[in-house]
PDB file of C-alpha atoms in Angstrom:
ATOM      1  CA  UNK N  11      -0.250  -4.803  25.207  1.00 78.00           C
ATOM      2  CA  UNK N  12      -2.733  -3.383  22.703  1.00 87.00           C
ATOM      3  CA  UNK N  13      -5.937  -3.350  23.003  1.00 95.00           C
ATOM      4  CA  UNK N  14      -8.135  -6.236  21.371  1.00 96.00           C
ATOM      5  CA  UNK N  15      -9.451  -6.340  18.161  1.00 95.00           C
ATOM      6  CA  UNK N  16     -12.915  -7.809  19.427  1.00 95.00           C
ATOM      7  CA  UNK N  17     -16.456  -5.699  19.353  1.00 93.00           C
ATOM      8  CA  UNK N  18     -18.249  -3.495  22.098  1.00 94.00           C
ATOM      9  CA  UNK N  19     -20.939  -6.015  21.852  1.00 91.00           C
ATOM     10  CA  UNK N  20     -18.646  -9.244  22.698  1.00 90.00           C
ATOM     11  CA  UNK N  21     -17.270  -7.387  25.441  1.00 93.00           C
ATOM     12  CA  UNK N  22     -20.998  -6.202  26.731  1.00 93.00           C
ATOM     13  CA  UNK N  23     -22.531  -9.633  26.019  1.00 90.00           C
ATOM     14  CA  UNK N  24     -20.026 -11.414  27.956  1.00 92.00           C
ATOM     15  CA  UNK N  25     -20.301  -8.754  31.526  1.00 95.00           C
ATOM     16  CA  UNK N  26     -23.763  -9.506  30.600  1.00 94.00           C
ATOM     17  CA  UNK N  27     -23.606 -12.994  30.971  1.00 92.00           C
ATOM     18  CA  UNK N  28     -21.209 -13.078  34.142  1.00 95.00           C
ATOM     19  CA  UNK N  29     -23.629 -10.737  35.740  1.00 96.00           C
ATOM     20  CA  UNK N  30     -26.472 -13.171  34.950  1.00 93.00           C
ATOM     21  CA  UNK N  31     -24.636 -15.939  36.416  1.00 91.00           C
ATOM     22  CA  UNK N  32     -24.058 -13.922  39.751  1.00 94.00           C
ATOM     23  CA  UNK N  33     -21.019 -12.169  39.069  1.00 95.00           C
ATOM     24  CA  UNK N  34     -19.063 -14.943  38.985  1.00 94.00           C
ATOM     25  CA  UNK N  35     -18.432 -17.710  36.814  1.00 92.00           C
ATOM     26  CA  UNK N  36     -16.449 -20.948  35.194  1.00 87.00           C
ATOM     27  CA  UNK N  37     -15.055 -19.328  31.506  1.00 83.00           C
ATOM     28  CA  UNK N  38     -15.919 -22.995  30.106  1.00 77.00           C
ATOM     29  CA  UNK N  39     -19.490 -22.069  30.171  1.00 76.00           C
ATOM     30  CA  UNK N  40     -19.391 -18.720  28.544  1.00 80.00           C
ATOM     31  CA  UNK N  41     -18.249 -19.456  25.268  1.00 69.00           C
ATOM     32  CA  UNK N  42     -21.820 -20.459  24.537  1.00 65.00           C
ATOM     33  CA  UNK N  43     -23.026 -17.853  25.675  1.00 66.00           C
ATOM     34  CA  UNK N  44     -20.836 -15.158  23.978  1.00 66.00           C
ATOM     35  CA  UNK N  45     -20.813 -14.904  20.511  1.00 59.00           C
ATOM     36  CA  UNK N  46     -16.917 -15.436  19.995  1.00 61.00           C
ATOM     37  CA  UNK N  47     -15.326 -18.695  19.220  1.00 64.00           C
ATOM     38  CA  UNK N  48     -12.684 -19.950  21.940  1.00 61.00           C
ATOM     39  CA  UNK N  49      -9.841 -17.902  20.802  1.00 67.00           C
ATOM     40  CA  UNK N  50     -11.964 -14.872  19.828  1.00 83.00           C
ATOM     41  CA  UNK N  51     -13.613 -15.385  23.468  1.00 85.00           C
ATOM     42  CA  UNK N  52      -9.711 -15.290  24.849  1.00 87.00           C
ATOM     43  CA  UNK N  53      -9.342 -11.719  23.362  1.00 92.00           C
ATOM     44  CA  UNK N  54     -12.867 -10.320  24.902  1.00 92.00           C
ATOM     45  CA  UNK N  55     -11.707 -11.520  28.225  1.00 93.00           C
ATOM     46  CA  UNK N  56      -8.502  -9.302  27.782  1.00 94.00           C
ATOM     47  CA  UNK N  57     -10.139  -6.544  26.478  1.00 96.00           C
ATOM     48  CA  UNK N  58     -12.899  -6.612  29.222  1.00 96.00           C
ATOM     49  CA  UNK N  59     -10.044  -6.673  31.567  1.00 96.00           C
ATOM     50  CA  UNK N  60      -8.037  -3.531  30.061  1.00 95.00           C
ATOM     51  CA  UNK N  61     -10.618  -1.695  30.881  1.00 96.00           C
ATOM     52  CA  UNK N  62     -11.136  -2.955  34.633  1.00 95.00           C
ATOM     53  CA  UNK N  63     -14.463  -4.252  33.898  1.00 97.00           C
ATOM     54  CA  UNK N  64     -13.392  -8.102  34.817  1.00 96.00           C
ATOM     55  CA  UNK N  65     -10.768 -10.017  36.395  1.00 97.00           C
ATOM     56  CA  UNK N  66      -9.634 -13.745  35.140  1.00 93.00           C
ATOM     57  CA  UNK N  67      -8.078 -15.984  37.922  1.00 91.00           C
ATOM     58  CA  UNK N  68      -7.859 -19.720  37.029  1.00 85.00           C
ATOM     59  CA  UNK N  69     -10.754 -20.475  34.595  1.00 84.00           C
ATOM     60  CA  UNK N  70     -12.682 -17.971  36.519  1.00 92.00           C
ATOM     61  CA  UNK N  71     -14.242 -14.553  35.701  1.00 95.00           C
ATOM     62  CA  UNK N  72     -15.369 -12.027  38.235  1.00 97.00           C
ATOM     63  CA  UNK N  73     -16.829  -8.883  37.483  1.00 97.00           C
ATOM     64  CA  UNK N  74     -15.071  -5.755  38.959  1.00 97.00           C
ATOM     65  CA  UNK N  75     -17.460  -3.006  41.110  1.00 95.00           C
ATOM     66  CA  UNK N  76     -16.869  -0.890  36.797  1.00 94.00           C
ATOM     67  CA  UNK N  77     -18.055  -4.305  35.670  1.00 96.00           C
ATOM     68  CA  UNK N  78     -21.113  -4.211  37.940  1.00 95.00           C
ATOM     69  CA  UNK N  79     -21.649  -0.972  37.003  1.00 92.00           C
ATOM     70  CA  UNK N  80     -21.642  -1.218  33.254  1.00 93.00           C
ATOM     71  CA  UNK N  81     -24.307  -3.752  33.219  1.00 95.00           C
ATOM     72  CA  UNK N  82     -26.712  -2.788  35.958  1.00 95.00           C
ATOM     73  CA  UNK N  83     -26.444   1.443  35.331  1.00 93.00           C
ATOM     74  CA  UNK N  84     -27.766   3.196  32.010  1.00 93.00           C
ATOM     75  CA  UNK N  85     -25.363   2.542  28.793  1.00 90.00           C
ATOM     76  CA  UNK N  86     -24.601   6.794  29.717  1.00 92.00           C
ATOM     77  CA  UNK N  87     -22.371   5.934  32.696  1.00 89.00           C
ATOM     78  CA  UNK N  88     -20.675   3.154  31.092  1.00 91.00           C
ATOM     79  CA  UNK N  89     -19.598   4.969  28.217  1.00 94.00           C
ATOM     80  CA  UNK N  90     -18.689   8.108  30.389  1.00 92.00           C
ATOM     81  CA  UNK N  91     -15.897   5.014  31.979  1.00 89.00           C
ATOM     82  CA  UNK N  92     -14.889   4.085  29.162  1.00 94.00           C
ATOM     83  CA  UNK N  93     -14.177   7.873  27.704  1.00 95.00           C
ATOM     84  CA  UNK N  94     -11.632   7.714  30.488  1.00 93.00           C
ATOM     85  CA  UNK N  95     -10.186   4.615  30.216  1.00 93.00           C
ATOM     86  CA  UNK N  96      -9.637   4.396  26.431  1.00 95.00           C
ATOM     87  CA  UNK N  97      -8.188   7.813  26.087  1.00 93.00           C
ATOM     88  CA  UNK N  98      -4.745   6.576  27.988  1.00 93.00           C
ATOM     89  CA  UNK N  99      -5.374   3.150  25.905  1.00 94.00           C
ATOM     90  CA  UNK N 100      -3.346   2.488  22.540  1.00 94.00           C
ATOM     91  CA  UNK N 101      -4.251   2.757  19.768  1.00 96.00           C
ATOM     92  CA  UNK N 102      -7.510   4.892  20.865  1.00 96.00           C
ATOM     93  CA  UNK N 103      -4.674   7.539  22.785  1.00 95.00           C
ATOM     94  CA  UNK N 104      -2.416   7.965  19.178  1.00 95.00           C
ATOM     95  CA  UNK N 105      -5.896   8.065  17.176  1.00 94.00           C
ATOM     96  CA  UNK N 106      -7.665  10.938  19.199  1.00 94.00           C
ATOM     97  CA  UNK N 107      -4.582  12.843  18.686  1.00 94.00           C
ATOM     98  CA  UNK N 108      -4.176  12.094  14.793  1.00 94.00           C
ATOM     99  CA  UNK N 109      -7.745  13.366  14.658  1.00 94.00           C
ATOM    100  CA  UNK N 110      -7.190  16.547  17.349  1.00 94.00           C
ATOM    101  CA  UNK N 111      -4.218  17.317  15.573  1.00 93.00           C
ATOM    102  CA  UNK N 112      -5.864  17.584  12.099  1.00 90.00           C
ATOM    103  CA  UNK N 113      -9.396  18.573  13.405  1.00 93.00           C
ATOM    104  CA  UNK N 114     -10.387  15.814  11.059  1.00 93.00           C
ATOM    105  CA  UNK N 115      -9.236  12.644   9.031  1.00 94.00           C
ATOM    106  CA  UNK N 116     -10.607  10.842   6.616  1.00 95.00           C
ATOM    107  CA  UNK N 117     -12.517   7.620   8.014  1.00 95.00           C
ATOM    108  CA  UNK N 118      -9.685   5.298   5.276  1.00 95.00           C
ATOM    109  CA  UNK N 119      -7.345   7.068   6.771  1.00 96.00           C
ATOM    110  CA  UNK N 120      -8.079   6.785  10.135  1.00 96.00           C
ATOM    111  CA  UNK N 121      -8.091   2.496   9.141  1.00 96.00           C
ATOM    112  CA  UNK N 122      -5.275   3.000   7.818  1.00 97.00           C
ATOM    113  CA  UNK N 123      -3.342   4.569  10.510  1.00 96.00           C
ATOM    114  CA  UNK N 124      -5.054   1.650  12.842  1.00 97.00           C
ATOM    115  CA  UNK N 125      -3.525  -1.244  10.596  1.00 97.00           C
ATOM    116  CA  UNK N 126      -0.150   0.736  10.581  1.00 96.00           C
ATOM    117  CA  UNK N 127      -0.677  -0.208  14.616  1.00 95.00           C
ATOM    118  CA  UNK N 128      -0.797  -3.674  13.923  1.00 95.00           C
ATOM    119  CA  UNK N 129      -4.907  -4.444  13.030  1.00 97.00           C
ATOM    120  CA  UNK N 130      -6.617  -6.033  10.181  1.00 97.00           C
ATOM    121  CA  UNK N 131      -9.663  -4.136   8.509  1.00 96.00           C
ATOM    122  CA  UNK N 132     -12.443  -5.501  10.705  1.00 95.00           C
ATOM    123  CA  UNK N 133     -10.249  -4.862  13.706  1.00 96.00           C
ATOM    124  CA  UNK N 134      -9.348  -1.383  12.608  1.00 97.00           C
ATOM    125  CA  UNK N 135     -13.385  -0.724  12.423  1.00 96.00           C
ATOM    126  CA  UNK N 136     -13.782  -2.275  15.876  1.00 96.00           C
ATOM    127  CA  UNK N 137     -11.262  -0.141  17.003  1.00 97.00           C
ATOM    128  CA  UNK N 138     -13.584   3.134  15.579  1.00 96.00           C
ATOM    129  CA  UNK N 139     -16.407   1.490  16.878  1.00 96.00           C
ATOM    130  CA  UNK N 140     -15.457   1.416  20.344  1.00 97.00           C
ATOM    131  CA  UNK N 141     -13.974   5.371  19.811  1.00 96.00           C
ATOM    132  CA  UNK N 142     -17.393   6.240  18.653  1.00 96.00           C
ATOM    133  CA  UNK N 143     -18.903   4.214  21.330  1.00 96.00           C
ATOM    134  CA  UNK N 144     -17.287   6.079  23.828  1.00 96.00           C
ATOM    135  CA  UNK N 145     -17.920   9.174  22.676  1.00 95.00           C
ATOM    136  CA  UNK N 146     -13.661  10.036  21.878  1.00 95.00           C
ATOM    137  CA  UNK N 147     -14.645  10.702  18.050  1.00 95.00           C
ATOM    138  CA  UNK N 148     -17.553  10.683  15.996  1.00 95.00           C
ATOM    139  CA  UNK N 149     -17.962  10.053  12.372  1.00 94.00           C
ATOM    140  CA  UNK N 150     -19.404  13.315  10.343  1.00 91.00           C
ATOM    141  CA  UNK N 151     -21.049  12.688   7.229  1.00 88.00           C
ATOM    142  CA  UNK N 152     -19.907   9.160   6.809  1.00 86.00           C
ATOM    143  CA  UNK N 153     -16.383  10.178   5.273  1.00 91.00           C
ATOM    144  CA  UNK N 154     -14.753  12.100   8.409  1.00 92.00           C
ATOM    145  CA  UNK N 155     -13.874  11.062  11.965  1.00 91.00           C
ATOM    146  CA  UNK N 156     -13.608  14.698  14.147  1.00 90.00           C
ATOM    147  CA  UNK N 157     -12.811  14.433  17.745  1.00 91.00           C
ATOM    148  CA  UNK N 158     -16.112  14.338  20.180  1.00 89.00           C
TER     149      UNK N 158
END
């Protein structure tokens, strides 16, 4: 399965809310709360999951002890997770070693490579946003993505 096409922020807006709601809660009552329509909100529950930060069960969400941690520890520790967990994640896995292997790519052709992998443009830049996020790659003078 590869990985969601949603934004770091859906994904840390909605452990956000289940924390805020005890670390448990009904997935009817998040949608508000998360800025994702119902089927958008469908694909930030599986991403959140990927990553072991939340489990579904029923209509249920439950935030995993990573889940916890990403909301209630500094944004440093969280990221340091997710280094670890996207790096064995497609399509973050192939793109670190597109960039490794050049040293460099151009930031179009890094979207490109991410639509060849099944994305659309904004989901190609999610996917670099949550690379950068993460602190796998970095963007150098606007125009390159290097390896971090």
């Amino acid at each position: 399965m590869k990985f969601p096409p949603v934004g770091v922020d859906q994904v840390l807006g909605l452990l956000k809310v289940v924390h805020n709601l005890g670390g448990r809660a009904d997935a009817m009552y998040i949608n508000d709360a998360v800025d994702a329509d119902m089927g958008e909100l469908s694909h930030v529950i599986d991403a959140a999951e990927m990553l072991g930060l939340l489990k579904a069960h029923g209509g249920d969400l439950e935030l995993t002890p990573e889940g916890r941690l990403a909301v209630e520890k500094p944004v440093r520790e969280f990221q340091k997770h997710l280094k670890k967990k996207l790096a064995h994640l497609e399509p973050f896995a192939s793109l670190l070693d597109m960039v490794k292997k050049g040293g460099r790519a151009e930031v179009e052709e890094v979207i490109n490579f991410i639509k060849g992998q099944g994305y659309d443009d904004v989901g190609a830049r999610r996917i670099i946003n949550w690379g950068v996020f993460a602190q796998l790659i970095e963007i150098d003078d606007g125009e390159w993505v290097i390896p971090a």
